[in-house]
Tab-separated table of C-alpha atoms in Angstrom:
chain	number	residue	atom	x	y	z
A	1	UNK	CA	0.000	0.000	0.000
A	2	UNK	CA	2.579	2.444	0.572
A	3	UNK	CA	1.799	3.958	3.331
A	4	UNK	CA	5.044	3.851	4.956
A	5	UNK	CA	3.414	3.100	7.858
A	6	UNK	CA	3.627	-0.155	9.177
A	7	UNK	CA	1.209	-0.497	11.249
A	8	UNK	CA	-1.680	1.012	8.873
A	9	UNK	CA	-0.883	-1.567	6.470
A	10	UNK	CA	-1.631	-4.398	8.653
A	11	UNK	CA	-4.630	-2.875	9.857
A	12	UNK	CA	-5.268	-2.847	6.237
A	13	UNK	CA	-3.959	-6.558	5.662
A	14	UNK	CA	-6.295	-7.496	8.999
A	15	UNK	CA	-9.302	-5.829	6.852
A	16	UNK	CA	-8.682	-7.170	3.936
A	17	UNK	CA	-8.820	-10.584	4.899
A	18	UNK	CA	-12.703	-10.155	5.722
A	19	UNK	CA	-15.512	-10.954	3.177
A	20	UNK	CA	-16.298	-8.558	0.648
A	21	UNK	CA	-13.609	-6.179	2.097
A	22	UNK	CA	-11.621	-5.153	-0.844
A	23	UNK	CA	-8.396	-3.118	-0.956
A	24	UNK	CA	-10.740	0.333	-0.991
A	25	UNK	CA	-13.063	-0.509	1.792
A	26	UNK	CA	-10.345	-1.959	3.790
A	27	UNK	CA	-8.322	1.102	3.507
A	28	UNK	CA	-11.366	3.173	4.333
A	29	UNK	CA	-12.150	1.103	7.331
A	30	UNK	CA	-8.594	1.793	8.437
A	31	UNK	CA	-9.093	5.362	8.475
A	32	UNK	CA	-11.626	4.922	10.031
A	33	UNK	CA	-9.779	3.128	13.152
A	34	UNK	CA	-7.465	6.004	13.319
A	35	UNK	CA	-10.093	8.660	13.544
A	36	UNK	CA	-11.661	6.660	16.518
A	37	UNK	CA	-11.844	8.049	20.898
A	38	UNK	CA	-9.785	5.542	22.791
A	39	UNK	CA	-13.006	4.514	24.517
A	40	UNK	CA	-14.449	3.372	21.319
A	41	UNK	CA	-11.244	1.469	20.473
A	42	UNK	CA	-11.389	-0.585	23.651
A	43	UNK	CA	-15.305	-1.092	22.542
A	44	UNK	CA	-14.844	-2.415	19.658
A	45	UNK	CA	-11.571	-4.506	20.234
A	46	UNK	CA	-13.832	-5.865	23.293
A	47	UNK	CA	-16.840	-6.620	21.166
A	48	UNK	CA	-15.184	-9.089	19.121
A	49	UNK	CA	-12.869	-11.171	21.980
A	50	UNK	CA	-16.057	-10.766	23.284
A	51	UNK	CA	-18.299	-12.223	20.989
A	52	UNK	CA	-15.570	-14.811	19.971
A	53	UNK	CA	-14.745	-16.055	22.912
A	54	UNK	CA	-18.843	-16.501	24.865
A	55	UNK	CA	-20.298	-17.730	21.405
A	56	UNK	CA	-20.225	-21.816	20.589
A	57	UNK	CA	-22.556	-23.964	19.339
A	58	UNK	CA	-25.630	-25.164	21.370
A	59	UNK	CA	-25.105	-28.572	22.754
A	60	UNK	CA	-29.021	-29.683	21.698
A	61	UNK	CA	-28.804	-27.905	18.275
A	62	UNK	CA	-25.677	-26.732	17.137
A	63	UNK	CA	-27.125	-23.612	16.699
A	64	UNK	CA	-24.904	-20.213	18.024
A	65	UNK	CA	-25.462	-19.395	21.712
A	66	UNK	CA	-23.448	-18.090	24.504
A	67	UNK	CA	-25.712	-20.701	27.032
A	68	UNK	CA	-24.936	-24.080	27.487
A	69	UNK	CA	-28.343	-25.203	25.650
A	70	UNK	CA	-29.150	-22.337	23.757
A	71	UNK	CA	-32.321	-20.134	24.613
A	72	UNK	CA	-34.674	-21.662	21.501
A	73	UNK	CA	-33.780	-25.410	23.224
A	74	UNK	CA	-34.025	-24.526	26.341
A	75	UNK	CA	-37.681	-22.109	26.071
A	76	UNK	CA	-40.668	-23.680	27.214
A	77	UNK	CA	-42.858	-21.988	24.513
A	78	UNK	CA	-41.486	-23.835	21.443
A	79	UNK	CA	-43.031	-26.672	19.742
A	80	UNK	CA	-40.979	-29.908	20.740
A	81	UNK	CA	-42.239	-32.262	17.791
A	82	UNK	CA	-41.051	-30.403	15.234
A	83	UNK	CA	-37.080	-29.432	14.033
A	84	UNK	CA	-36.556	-27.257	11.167
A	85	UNK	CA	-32.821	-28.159	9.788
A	86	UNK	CA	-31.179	-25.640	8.193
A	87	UNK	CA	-27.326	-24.965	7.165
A	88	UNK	CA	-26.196	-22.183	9.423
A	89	UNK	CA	-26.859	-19.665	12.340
A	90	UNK	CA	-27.806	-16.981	9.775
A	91	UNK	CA	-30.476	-19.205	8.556
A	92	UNK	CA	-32.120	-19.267	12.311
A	93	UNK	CA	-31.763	-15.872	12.996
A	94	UNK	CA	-33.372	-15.077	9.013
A	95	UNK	CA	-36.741	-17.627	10.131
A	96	UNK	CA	-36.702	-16.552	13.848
A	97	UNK	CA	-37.432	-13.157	11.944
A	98	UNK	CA	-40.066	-13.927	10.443
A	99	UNK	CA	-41.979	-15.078	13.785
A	100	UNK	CA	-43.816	-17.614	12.178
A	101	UNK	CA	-41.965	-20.773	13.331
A	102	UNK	CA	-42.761	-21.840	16.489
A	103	UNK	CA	-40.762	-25.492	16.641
A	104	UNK	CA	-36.962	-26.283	16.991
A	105	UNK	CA	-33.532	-26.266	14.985
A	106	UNK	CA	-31.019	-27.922	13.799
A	107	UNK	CA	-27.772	-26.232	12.570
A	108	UNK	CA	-25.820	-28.552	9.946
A	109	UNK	CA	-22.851	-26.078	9.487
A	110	UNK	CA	-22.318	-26.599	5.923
A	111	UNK	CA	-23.951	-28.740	2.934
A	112	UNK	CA	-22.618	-31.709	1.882
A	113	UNK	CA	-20.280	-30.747	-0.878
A	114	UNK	CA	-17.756	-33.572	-2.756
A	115	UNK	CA	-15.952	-30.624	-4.833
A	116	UNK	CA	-14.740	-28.925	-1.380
A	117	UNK	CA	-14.146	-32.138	0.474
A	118	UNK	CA	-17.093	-32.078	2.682
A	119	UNK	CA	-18.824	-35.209	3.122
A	120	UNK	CA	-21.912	-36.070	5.360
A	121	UNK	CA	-19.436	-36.677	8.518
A	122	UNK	CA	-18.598	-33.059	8.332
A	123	UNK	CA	-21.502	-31.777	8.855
A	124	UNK	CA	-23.954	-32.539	12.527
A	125	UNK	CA	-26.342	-35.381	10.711
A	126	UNK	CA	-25.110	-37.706	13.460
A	127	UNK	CA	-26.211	-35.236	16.617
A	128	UNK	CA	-29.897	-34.418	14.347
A	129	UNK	CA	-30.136	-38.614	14.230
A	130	UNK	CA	-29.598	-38.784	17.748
A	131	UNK	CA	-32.009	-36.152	18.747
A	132	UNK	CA	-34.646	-38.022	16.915
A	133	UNK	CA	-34.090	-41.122	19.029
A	134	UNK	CA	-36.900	-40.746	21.723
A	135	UNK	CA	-39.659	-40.248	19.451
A	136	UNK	CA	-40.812	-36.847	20.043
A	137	UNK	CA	-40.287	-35.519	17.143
A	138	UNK	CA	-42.705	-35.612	14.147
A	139	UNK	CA	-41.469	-33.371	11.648
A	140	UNK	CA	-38.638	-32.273	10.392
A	141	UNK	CA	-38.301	-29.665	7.969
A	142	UNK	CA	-35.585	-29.456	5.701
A	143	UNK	CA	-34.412	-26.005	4.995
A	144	UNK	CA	-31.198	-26.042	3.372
A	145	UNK	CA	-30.837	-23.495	0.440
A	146	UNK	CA	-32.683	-24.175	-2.577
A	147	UNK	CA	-29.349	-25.068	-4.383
A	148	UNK	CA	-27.892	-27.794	-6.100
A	149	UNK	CA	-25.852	-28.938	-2.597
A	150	UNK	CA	-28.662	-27.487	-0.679
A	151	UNK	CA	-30.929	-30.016	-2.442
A	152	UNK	CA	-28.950	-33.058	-2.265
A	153	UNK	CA	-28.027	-32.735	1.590
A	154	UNK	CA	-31.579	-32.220	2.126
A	155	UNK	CA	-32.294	-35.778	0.075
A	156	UNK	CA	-29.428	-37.583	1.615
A	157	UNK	CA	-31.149	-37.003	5.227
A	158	UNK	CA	-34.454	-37.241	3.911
A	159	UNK	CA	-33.241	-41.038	3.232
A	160	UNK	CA	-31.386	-41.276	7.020
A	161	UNK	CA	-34.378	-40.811	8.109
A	162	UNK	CA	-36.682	-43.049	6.369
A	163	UNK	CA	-36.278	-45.226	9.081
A	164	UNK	CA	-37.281	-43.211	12.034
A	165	UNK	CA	-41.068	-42.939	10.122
A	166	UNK	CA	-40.824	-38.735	10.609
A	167	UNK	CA	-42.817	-36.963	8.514
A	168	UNK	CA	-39.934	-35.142	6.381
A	169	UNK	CA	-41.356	-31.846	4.904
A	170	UNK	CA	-39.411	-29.510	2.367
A	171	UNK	CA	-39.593	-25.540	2.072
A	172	UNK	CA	-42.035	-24.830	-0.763
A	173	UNK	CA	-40.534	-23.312	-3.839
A	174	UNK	CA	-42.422	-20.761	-5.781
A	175	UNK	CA	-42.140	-16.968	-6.608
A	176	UNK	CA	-40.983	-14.638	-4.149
A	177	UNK	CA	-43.888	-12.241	-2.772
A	178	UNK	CA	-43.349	-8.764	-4.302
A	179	UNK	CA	-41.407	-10.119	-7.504
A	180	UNK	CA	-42.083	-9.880	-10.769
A	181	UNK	CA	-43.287	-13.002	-13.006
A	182	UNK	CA	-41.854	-11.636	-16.009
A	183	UNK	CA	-38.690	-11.801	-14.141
A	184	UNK	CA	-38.723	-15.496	-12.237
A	185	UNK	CA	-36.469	-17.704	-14.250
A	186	UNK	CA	-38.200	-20.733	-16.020
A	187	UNK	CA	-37.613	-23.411	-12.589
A	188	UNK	CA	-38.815	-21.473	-9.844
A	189	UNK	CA	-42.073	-20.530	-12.344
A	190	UNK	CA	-42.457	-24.066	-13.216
A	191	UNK	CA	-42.575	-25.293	-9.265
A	192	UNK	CA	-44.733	-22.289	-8.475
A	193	UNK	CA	-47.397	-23.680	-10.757
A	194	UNK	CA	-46.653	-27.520	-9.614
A	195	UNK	CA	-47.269	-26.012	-6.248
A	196	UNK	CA	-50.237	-24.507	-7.014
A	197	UNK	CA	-53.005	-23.955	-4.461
A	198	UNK	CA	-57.006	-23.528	-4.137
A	199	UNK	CA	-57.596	-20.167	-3.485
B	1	UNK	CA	-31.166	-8.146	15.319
B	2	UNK	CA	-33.069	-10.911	17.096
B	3	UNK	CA	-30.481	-13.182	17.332
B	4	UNK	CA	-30.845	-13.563	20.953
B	5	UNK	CA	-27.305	-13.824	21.362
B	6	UNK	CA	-26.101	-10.725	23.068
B	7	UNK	CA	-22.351	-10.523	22.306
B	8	UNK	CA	-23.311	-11.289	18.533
B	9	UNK	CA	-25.635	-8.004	18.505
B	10	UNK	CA	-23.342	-5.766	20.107
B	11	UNK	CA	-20.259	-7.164	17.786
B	12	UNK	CA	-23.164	-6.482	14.510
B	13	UNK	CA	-23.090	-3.050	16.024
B	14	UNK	CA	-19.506	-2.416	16.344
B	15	UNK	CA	-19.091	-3.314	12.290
B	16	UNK	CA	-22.230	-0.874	11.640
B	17	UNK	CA	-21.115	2.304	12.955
B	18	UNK	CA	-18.334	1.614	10.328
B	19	UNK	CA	-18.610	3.737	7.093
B	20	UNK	CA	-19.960	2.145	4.151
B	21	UNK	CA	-20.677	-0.761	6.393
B	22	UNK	CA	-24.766	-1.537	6.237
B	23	UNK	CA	-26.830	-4.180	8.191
B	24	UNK	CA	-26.267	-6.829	6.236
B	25	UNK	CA	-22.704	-6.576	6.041
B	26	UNK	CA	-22.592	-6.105	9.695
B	27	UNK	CA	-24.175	-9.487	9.968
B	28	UNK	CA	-21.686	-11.020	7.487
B	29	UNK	CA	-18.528	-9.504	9.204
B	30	UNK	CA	-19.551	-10.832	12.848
B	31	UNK	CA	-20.176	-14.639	11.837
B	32	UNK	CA	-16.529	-13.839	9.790
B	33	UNK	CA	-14.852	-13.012	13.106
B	34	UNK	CA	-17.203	-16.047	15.260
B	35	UNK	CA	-15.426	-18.698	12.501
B	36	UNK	CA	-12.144	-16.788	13.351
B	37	UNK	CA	-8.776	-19.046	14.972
B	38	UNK	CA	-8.079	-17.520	18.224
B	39	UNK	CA	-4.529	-16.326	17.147
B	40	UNK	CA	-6.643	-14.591	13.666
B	41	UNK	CA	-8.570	-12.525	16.597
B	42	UNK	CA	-5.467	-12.231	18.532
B	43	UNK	CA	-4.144	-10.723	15.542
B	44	UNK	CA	-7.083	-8.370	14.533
B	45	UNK	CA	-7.241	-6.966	17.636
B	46	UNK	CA	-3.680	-6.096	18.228
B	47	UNK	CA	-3.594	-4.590	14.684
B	48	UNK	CA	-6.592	-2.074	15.860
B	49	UNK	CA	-5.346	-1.156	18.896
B	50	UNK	CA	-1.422	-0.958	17.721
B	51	UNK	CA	-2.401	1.058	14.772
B	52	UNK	CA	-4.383	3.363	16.806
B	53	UNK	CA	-1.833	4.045	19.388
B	54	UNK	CA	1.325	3.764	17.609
B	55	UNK	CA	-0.101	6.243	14.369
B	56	UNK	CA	-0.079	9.964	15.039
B	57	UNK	CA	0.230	13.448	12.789
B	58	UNK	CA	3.950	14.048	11.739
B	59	UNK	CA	4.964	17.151	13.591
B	60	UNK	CA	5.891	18.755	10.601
B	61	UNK	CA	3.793	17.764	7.885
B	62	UNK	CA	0.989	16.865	9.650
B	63	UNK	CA	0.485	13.405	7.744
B	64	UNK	CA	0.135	10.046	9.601
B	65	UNK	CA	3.613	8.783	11.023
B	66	UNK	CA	4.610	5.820	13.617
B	67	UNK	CA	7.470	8.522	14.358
B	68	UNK	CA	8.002	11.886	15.771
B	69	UNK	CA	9.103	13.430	12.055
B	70	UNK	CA	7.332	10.998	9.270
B	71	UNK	CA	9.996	9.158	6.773
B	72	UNK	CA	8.824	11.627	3.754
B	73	UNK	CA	9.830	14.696	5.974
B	74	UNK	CA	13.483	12.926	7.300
B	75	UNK	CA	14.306	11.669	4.047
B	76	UNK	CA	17.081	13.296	2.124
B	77	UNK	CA	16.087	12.560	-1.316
B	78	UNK	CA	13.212	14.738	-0.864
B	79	UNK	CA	12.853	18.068	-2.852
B	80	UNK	CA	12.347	20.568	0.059
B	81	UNK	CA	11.796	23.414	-2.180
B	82	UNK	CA	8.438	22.298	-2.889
B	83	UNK	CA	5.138	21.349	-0.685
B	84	UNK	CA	2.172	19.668	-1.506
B	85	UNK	CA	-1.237	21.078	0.311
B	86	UNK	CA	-3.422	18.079	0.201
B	87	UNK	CA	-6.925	17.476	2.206
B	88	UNK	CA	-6.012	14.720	4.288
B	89	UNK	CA	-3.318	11.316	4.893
B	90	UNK	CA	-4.944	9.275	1.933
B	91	UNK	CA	-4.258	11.811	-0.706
B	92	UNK	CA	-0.607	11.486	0.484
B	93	UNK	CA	-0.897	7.714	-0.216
B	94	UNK	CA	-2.640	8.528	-3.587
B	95	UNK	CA	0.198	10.905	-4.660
B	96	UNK	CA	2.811	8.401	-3.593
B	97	UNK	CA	1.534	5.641	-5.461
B	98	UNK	CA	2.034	7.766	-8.515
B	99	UNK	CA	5.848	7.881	-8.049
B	100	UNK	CA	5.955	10.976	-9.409
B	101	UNK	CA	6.017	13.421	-7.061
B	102	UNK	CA	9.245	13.933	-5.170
B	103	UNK	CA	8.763	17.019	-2.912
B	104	UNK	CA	7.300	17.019	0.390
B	105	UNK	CA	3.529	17.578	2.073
B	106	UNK	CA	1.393	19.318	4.276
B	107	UNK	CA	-1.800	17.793	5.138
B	108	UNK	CA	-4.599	19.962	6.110
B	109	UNK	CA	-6.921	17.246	7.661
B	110	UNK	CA	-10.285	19.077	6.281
B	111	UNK	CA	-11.106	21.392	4.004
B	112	UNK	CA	-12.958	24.953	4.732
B	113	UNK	CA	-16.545	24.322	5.069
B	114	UNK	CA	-18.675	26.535	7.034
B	115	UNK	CA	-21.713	24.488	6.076
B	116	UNK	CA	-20.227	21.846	8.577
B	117	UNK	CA	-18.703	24.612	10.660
B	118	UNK	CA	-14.972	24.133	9.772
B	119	UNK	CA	-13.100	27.537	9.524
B	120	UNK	CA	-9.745	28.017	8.874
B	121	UNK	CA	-8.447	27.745	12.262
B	122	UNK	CA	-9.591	23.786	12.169
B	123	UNK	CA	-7.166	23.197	9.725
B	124	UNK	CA	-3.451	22.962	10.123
B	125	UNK	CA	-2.650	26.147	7.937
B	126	UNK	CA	-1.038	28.194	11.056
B	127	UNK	CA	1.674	24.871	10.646
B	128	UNK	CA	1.976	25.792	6.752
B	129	UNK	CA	2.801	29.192	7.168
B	130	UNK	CA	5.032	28.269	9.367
B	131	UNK	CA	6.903	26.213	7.535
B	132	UNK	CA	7.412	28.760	5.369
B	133	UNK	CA	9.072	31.229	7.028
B	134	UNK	CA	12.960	29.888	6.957
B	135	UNK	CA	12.260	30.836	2.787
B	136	UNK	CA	13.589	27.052	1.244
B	137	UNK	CA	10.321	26.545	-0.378
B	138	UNK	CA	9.922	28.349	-3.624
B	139	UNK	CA	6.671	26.347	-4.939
B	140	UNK	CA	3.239	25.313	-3.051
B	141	UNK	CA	1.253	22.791	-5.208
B	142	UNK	CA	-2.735	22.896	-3.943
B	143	UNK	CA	-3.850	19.847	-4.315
B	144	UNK	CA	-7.111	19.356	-2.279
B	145	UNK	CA	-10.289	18.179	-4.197
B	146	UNK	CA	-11.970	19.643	-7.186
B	147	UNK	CA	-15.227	19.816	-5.273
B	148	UNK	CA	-16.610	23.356	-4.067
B	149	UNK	CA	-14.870	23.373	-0.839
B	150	UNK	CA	-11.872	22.143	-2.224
B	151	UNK	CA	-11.363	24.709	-4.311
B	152	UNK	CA	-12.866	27.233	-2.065
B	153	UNK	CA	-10.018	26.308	0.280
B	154	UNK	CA	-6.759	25.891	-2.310
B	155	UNK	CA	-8.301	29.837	-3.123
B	156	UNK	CA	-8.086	30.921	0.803
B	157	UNK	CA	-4.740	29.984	0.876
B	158	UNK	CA	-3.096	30.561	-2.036
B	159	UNK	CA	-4.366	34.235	-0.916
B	160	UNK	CA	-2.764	34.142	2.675
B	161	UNK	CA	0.505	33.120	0.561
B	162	UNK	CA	1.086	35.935	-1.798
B	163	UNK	CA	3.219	37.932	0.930
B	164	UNK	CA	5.533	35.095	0.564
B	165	UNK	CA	6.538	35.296	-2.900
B	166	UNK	CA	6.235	31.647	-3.187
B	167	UNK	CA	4.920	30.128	-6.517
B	168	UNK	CA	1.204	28.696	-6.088
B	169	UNK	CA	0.111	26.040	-8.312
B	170	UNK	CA	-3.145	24.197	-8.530
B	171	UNK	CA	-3.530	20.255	-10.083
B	172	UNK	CA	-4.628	20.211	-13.696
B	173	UNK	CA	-8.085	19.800	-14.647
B	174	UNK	CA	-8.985	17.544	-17.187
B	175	UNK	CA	-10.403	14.610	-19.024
B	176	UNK	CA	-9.340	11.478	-16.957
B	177	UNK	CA	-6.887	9.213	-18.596
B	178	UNK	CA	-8.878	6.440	-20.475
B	179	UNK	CA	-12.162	8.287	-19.791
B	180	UNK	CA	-14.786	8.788	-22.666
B	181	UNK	CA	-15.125	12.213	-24.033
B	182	UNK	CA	-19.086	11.427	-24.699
B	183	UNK	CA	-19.158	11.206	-20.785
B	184	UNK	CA	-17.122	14.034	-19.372
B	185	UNK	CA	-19.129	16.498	-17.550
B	186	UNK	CA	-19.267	19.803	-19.235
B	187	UNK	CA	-17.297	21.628	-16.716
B	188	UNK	CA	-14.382	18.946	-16.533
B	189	UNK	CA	-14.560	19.386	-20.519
B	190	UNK	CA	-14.499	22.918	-20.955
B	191	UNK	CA	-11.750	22.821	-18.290
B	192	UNK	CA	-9.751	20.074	-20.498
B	193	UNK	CA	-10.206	22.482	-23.504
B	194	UNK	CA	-9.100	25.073	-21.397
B	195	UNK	CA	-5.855	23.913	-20.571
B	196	UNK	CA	-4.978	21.902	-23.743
B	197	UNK	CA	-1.792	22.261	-24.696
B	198	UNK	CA	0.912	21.904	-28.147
B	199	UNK	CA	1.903	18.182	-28.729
């Protein structure tokens, strides 16, 4: 960068490692640093030991908590018979937004994925089987993303758990509310008419 | 954010207050730093907090320095007849990318902009002057922004200069290398016709 100034660069190196930081932003976000109160360093620096070191995975669900058994587990108010499955925290927090969904999780941490070397083991199918185990559960939802790995993780546990006689439901597919039909590409118009309803 | 993880929210928040940083990207930069190693946060954190302490303003030129007198000022290869009035550190960087330029800087951390209630005195022109007393420099380039304030600001000083007998030059105006013609403004045009010179 050529700042001369060692330690700017690898505040801008530190940035730049980030997702969808590029040289630009991370420079900016540099700056930005500099320009900071003291207090607000130590706030910030704090915030992410913080958040790094009290956040793990949920011993039930694998989901992100800073509880032993995270709150969704542990809450009284939540539908025990059902478990939606989905591939990461994000996905939780994204359905927990839309207040609609009143059962469990569970947190997968990837998709399975042969061309980046992850395979089934890699992912928590063995701590979902084992949840199912006492027969509370009645449905489980798959909600991996509607994308080529998304869709074959979500058939490879579908199978797993054939045996447990679960009812295994999928997301429905179909246009996105607000969008435009002239714009929905040819699959997700075709499985919004498969999926067509009685109005 | 309704993730119901606490240290997650406030670490979101942390990454918002950033500029050009929006909610989503917030998000996306938190989980980043949750899948960190503990020697990456280690590492981040240090870089924050040793680039904010160890970076201050040069005591002569007023540009960002790890030391007392910033390498540009203590090098000896420099031209010291001639200073370059920029707006703040990362038009140094800018300028020094260019290889170009081999005379020193003063950086004026703002421009004059009584809209946001920076006079003169918020600037570090009292330190130009200054420097310009012992009679070694025989050429100011202004080189702060073509905006309104920019200009507004090069013009201020340029007029608090003339008692010096010091040659003031402003950056040429132009068409930006590789630009279209078709989609020059017409001010940036009739400033390239302007100033066109013999080839």
């Amino acid at each position: 960068m050529a700042n001369n100034i060692p330690s700017l660069d690898r505040l801008i190196d530190e940035f730049r490692k980030m997702p969808s930081i590029g040289s630009k932003s991370a420079e900016r976000l540099a700056y930005y640093i500099l320009g900071l109160e003291d207090t607000e360093i130590q706030s910030l620096t704090s915030a992410i030991s913080d958040a790094h070191s009290n956040i793990h995975q949920c011993s039930v669900c694998r989901n992100l908590t800073e509880t032993d058994v995270c709150p969704i587990c542990q809450s009284d108010k939540r539908d025990r018979s059902t478990i939606c499955v989905v591939e990461d925290a994000r996905d939780v927090a994204a359905i927990e937004r839309t207040h609609e969904y009143k059962g469990l999780y569970h947190v997968l941490h990837g998709v399975i994925s042969p061309m980046n070397g992850i395979g089934p083991d890699e992912l928590t199918i063995k701590e979902l089987l084992a949840r199912l185990s006492d027969n509370t559960v009645s449905e489980v939802i798959m909600a991996t993303n509607p994308t080529v790995e998304g869709e074959a993780t979500a058939m490879y546990i579908s199978r797993l758990l054939k045996p447990f006689e679960i009812n295994v439901t999928r997301l429905a597919y179909g246009i996105p509310v607000g969008a435009d039909l002239e714009y929905a590409d040819e699959v997700t118009l075709s499985r919004a008419l498969e999926g067509r309803r009685t109005i």
